Short mmCIF file of C-alpha atoms in Angstrom, two decimals:
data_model
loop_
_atom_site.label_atom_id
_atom_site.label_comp_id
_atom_site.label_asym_id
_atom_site.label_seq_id
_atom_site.Cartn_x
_atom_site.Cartn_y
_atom_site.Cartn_z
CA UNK E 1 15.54 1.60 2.08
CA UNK E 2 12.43 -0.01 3.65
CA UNK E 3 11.09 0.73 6.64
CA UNK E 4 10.99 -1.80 9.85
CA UNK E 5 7.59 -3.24 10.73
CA UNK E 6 6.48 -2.31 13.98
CA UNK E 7 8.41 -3.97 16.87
CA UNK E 8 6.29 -7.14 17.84
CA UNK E 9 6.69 -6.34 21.52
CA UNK E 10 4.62 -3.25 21.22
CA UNK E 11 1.86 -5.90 20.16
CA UNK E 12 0.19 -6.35 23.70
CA UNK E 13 -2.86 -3.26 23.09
CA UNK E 14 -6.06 -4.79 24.08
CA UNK E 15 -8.46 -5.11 21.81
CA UNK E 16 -11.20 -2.85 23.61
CA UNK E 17 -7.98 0.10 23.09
CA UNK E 18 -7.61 -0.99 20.02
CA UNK E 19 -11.42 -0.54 18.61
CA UNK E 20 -11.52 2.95 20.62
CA UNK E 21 -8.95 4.31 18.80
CA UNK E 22 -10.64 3.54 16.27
CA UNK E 23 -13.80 5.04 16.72
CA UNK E 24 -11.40 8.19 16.93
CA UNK E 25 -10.52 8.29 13.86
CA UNK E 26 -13.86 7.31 12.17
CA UNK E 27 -12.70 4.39 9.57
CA UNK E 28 -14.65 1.77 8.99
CA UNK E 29 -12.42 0.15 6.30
CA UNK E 30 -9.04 -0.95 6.42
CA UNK E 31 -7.34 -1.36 2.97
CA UNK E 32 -3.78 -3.25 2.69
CA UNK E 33 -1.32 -2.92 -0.11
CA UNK E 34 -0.58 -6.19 0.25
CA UNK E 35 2.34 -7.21 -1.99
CA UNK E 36 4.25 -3.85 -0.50
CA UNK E 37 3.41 -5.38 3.39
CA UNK E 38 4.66 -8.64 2.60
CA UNK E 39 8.04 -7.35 1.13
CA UNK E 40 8.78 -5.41 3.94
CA UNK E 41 8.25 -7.84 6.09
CA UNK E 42 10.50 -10.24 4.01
CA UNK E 43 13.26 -7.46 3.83
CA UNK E 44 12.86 -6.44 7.72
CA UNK E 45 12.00 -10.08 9.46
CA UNK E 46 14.83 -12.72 9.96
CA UNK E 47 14.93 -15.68 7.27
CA UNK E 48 12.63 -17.94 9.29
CA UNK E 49 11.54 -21.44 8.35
CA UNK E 50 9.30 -24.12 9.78
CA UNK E 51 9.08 -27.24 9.19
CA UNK E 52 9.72 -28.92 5.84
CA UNK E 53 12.18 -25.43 5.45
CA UNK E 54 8.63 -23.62 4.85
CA UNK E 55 10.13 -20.08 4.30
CA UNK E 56 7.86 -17.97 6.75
CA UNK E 57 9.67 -14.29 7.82
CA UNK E 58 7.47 -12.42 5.65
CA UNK E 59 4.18 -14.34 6.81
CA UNK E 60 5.13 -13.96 10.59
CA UNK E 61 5.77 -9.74 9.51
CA UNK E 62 2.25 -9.72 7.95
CA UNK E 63 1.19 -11.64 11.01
CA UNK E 64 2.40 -9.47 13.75
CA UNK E 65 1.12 -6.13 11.73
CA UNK E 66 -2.54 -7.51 11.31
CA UNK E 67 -2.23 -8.33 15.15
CA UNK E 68 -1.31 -4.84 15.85
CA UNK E 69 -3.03 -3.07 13.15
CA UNK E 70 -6.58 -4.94 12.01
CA UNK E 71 -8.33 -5.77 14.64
CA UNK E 72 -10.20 -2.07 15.09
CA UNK E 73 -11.50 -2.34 11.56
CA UNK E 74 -14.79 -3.65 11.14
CA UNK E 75 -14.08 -4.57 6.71
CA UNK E 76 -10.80 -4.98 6.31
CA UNK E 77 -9.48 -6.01 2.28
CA UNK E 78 -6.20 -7.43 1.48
CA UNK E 79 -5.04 -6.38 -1.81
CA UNK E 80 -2.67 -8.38 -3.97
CA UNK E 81 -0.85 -7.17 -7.84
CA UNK E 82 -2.17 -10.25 -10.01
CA UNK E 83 0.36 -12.61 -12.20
CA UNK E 84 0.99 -11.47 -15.86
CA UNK E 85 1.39 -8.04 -17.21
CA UNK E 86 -1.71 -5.53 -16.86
CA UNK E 87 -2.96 -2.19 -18.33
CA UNK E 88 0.25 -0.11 -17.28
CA UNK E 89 2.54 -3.08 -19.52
CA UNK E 90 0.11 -2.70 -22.34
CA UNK E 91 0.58 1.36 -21.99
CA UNK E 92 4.51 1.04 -21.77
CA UNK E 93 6.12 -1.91 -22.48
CA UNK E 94 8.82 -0.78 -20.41
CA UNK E 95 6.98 -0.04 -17.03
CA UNK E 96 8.01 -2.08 -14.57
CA UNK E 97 11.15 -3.07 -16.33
CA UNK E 98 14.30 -2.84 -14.30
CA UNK E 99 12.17 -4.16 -11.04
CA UNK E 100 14.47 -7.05 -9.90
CA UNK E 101 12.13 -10.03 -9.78
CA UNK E 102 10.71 -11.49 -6.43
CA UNK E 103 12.96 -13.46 -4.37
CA UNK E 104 12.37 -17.40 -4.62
CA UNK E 105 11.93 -17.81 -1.28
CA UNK E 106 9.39 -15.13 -1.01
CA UNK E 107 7.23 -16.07 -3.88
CA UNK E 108 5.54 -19.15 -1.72
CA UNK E 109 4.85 -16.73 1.32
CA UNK E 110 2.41 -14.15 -0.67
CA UNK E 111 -0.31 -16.83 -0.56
CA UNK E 112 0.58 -17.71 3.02
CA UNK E 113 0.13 -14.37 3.35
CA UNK E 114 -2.92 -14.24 2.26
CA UNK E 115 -4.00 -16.80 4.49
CA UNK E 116 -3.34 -15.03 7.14
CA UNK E 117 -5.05 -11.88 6.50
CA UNK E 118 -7.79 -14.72 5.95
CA UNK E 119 -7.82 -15.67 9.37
CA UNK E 120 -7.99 -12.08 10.90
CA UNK E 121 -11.49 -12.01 8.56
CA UNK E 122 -9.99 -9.92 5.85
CA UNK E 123 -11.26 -10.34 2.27
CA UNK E 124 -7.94 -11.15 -0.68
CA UNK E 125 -8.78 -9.29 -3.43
CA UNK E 126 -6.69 -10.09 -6.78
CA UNK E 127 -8.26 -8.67 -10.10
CA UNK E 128 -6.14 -10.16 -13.71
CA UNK E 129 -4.65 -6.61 -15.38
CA UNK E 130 -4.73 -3.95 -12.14
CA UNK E 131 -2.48 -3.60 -9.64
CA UNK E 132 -3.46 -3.76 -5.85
CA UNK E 133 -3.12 0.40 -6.13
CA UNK E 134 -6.32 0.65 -8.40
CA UNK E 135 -8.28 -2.08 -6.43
CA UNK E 136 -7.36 0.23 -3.14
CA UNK E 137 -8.22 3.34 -5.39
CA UNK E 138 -11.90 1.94 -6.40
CA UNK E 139 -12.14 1.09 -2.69
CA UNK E 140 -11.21 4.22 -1.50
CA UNK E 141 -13.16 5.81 -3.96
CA UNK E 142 -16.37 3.98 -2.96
CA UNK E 143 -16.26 3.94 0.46
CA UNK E 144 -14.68 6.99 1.11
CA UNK E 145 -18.23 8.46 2.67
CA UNK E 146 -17.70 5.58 5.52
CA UNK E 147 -14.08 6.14 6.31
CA UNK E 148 -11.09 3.99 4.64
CA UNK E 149 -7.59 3.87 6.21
CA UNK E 150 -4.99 2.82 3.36
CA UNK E 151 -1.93 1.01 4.84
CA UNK E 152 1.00 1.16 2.60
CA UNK E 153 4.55 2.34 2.30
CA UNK E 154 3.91 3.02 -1.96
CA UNK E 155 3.87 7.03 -2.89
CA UNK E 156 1.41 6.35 -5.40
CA UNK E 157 -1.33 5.71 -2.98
CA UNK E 158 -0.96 9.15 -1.35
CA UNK E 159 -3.09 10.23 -4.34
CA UNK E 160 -5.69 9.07 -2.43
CA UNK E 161 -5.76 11.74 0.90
CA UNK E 162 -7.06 13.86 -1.51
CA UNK E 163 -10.61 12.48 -1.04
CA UNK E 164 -12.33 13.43 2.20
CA UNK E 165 -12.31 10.41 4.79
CA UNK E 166 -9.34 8.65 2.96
CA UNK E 167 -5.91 8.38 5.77
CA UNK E 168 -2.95 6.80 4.49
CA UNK E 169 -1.08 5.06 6.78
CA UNK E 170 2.64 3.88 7.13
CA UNK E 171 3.74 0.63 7.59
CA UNK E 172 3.92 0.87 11.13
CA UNK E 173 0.44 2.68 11.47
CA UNK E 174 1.00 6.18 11.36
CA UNK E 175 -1.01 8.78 9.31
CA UNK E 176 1.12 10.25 6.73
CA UNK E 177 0.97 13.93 5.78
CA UNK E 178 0.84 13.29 1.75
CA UNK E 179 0.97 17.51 1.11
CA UNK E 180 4.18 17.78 3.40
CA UNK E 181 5.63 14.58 2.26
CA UNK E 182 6.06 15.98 -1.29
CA UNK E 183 4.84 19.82 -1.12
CA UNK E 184 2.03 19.56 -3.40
CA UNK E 185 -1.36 19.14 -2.95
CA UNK E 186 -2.60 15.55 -2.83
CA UNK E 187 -5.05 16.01 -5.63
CA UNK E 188 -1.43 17.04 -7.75
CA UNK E 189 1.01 14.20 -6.49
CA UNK E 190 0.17 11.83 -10.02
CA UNK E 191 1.54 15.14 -11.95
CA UNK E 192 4.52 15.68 -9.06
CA UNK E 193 5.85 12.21 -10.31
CA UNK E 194 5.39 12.53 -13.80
CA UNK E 195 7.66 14.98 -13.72
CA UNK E 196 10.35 14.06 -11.44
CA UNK E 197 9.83 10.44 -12.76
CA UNK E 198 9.85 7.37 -10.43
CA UNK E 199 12.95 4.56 -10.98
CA UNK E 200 11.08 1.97 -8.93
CA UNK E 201 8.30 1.85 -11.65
CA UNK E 202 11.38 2.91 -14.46
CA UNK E 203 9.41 5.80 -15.26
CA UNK E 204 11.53 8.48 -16.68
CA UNK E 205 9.89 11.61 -15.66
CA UNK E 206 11.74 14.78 -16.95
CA UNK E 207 15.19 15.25 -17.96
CA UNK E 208 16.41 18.19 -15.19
CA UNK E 209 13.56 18.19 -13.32
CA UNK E 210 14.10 17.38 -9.68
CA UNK E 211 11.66 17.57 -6.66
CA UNK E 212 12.26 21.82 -6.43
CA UNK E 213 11.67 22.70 -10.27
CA UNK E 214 8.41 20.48 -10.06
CA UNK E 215 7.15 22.03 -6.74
CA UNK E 216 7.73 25.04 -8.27
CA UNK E 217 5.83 24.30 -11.75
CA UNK E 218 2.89 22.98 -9.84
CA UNK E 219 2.85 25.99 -7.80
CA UNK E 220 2.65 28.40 -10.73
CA UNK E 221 0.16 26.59 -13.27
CA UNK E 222 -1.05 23.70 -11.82
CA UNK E 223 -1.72 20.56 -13.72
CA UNK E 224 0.86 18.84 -16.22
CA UNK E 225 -1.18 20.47 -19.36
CA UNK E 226 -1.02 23.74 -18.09
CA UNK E 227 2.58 23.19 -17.04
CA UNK E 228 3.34 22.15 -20.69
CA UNK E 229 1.41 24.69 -22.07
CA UNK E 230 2.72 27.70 -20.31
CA UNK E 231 5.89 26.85 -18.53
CA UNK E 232 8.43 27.50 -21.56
CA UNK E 233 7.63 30.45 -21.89
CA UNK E 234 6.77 31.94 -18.66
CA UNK E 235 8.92 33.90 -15.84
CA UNK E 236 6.75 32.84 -13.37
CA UNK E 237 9.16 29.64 -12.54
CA UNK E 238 13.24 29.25 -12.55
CA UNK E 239 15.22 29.34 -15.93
CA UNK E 240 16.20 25.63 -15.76
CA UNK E 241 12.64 24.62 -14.91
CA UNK E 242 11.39 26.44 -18.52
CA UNK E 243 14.21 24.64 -20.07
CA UNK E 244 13.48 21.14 -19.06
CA UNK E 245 9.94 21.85 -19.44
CA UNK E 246 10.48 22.81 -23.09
CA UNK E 247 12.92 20.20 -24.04
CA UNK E 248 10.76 16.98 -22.75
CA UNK E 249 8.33 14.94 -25.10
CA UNK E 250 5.07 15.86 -24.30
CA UNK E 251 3.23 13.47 -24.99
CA UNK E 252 5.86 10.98 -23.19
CA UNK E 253 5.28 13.13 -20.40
CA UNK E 254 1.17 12.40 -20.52
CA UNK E 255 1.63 8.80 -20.59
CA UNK E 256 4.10 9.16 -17.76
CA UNK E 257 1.09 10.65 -15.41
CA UNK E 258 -1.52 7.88 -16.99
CA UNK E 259 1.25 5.50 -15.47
CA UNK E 260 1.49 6.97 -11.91
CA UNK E 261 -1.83 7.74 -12.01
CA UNK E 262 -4.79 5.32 -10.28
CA UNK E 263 -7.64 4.00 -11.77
CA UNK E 264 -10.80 3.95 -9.75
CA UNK E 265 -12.55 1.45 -12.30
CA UNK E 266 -11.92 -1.96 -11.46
CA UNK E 267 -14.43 -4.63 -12.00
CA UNK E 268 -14.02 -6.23 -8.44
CA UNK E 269 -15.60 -9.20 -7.60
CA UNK E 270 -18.42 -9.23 -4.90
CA UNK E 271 -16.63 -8.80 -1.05
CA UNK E 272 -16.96 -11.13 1.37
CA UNK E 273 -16.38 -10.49 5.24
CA UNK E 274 -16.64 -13.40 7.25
CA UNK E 275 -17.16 -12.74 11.44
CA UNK E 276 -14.37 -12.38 12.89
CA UNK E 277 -13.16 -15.50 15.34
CA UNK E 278 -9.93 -16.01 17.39
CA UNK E 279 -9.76 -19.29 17.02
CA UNK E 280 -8.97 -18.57 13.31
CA UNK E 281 -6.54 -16.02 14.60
CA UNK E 282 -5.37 -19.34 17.01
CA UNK E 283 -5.42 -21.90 14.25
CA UNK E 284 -3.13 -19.86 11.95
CA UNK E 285 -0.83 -19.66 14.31
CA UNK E 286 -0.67 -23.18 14.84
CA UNK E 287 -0.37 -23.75 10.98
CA UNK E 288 2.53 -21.81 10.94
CA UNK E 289 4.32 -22.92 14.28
CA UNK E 290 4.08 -19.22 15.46
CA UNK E 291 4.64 -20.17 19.33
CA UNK E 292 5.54 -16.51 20.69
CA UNK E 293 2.69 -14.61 18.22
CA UNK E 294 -0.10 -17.31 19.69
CA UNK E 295 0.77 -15.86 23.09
CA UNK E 296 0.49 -12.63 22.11
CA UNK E 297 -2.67 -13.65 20.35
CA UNK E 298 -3.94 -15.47 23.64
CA UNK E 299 -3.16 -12.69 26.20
CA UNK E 300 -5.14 -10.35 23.78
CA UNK E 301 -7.97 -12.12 24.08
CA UNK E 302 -7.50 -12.58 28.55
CA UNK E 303 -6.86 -8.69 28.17
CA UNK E 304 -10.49 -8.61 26.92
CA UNK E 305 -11.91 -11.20 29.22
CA UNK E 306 -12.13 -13.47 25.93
CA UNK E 307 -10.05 -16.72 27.42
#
């Protein structure tokens, strides 16, 4: 079930608290799992149109959190999943399978989206065969020394608090604890759902192995090779752990992790960060009729003597 967006009437921070907090917690960049923002938002924001029936709940979600959210981050990168199949399809032609497709009347609101991430200064980034994960990875993994928030509400991405000055962040702007969430180490969460498998993604993990047995075989060897190396015949872990350990393909297994797995590789284009303005915030708003949000937007700005 996905989360709510933060409720747009706790919108009205000024800017100057906004930037301190900031400062706080040391991040310079702001990353956005795009495609997994503007779903919630479509899921958790009414069915709104404009006019011409312009479908626009999901762009007044994305809206509202880059209101609340952005404006403390100084580079702030909006990353979108590309058209077309990618490395992970070519891998497993089953990844991905089951995934109901995207709604028809969401499909026109991811480049809306995008526009408005635009307008808050953000660079889109889009890159033909990765997903928006492995853009945020290479990101993360290249700017980690200045400090990178990740906002997302994927699992996969908590891979990523296992570099120093990486935060993941909920949807609403909370950190997330990734080692409590699943009771492994972050640096061990792409073998955690190898093995427990992920239906989202239709990746089928291990036949018996639930959340507990995989804890438990991370605990005791470590890594997925040393788990399939040692775990059948060990009594360091429970019977029915051994079992399903001994019983699964292997090599299935491998490719499983390679799946959940990010890449930190991508060949991104050059970023661009353009200053940010308030009357692009302002003109946005217009483009999309969003009456109530260009208030919000305007007593912002009076909050910081800025109008």
């Amino acid at each position: 079930k996905m989360a709510l967006l933060p409720r747009t009437a706790a919108l009205l921070t000024t800017v100057t608290q906004c930037r301190a907090l900031s400062q706080r917690a040391g991040a310079r960049y702001l990353l956005v799992d795009g495609h997994n923002l503007i779903y919630r938002a479509f899921y958790a924001m009414p069915q709104l149109s404009r006019s011409g029936d312009r479908p626009v709940g999901a762009v007044m979600g994305v809206a509202n959190t880059f209101l609340k959210l952005a404006l403390p981050y100084s580079r702030v990168v909006f990353c979108l999943d590309p058209k077309g199949p990618g490395w992970r399809e070519e891998l497993c032609a089953s990844y991905k399978e089951t995934r109901p497709k995207m709604p028809p009347e969401l499909r026109p609101q991811v480049a809306d989206a995008a526009a408005v991430a635009r307008a808050f200064s953000a660079a889109v980034v889009c890159v033909d065969g990765y997903e928006a994960d492995d853009v945020i990875a290479t990101l993360a993994a290249r700017h980690r020394g200045e400090g990178v928030d990740v906002l997302t509400g994927d699992k996969d991405l908590l891979q990523l608090a296992a570099y120093d000055g990486v935060r993941i962040l909920d949807p609403q702007g909370d950190p997330v604890d990734a080692a409590k969430k699943f009771g492994v180490p972050p640096g061990r969460i792409g073998d955690y759902l190898a093995l427990v498998g992920d239906a989202s993604d239709n990746v089928a993990g291990v036949r018996g192995c639930g959340p507990k047995s995989a804890v438990a075989l991370i605990e005791a060897f470590g890594d997925l090779d040393a788990i399939l190396a040692g775990a059948p015949d060990s009594d360091a872990v429970p019977k029915r752990a051994r079992a399903a350990i001994a019983a699964c393909d292997g090599e299935a297994l491998r490719r499983d992790r390679r799946l959940v797995m990010l890449r930190e590789d991508v060949p991104l284009p050059p970023l661009a960060f353009d200053p940010f303005a308030w009357d692009n915030v302002l003109a946005m708003a217009d483009r999309f009729e969003f009456t109530t949000f260009r208030r919000r937007a305007e007593a912002l700005m009076r909050d910081d003597g800025l109008k």
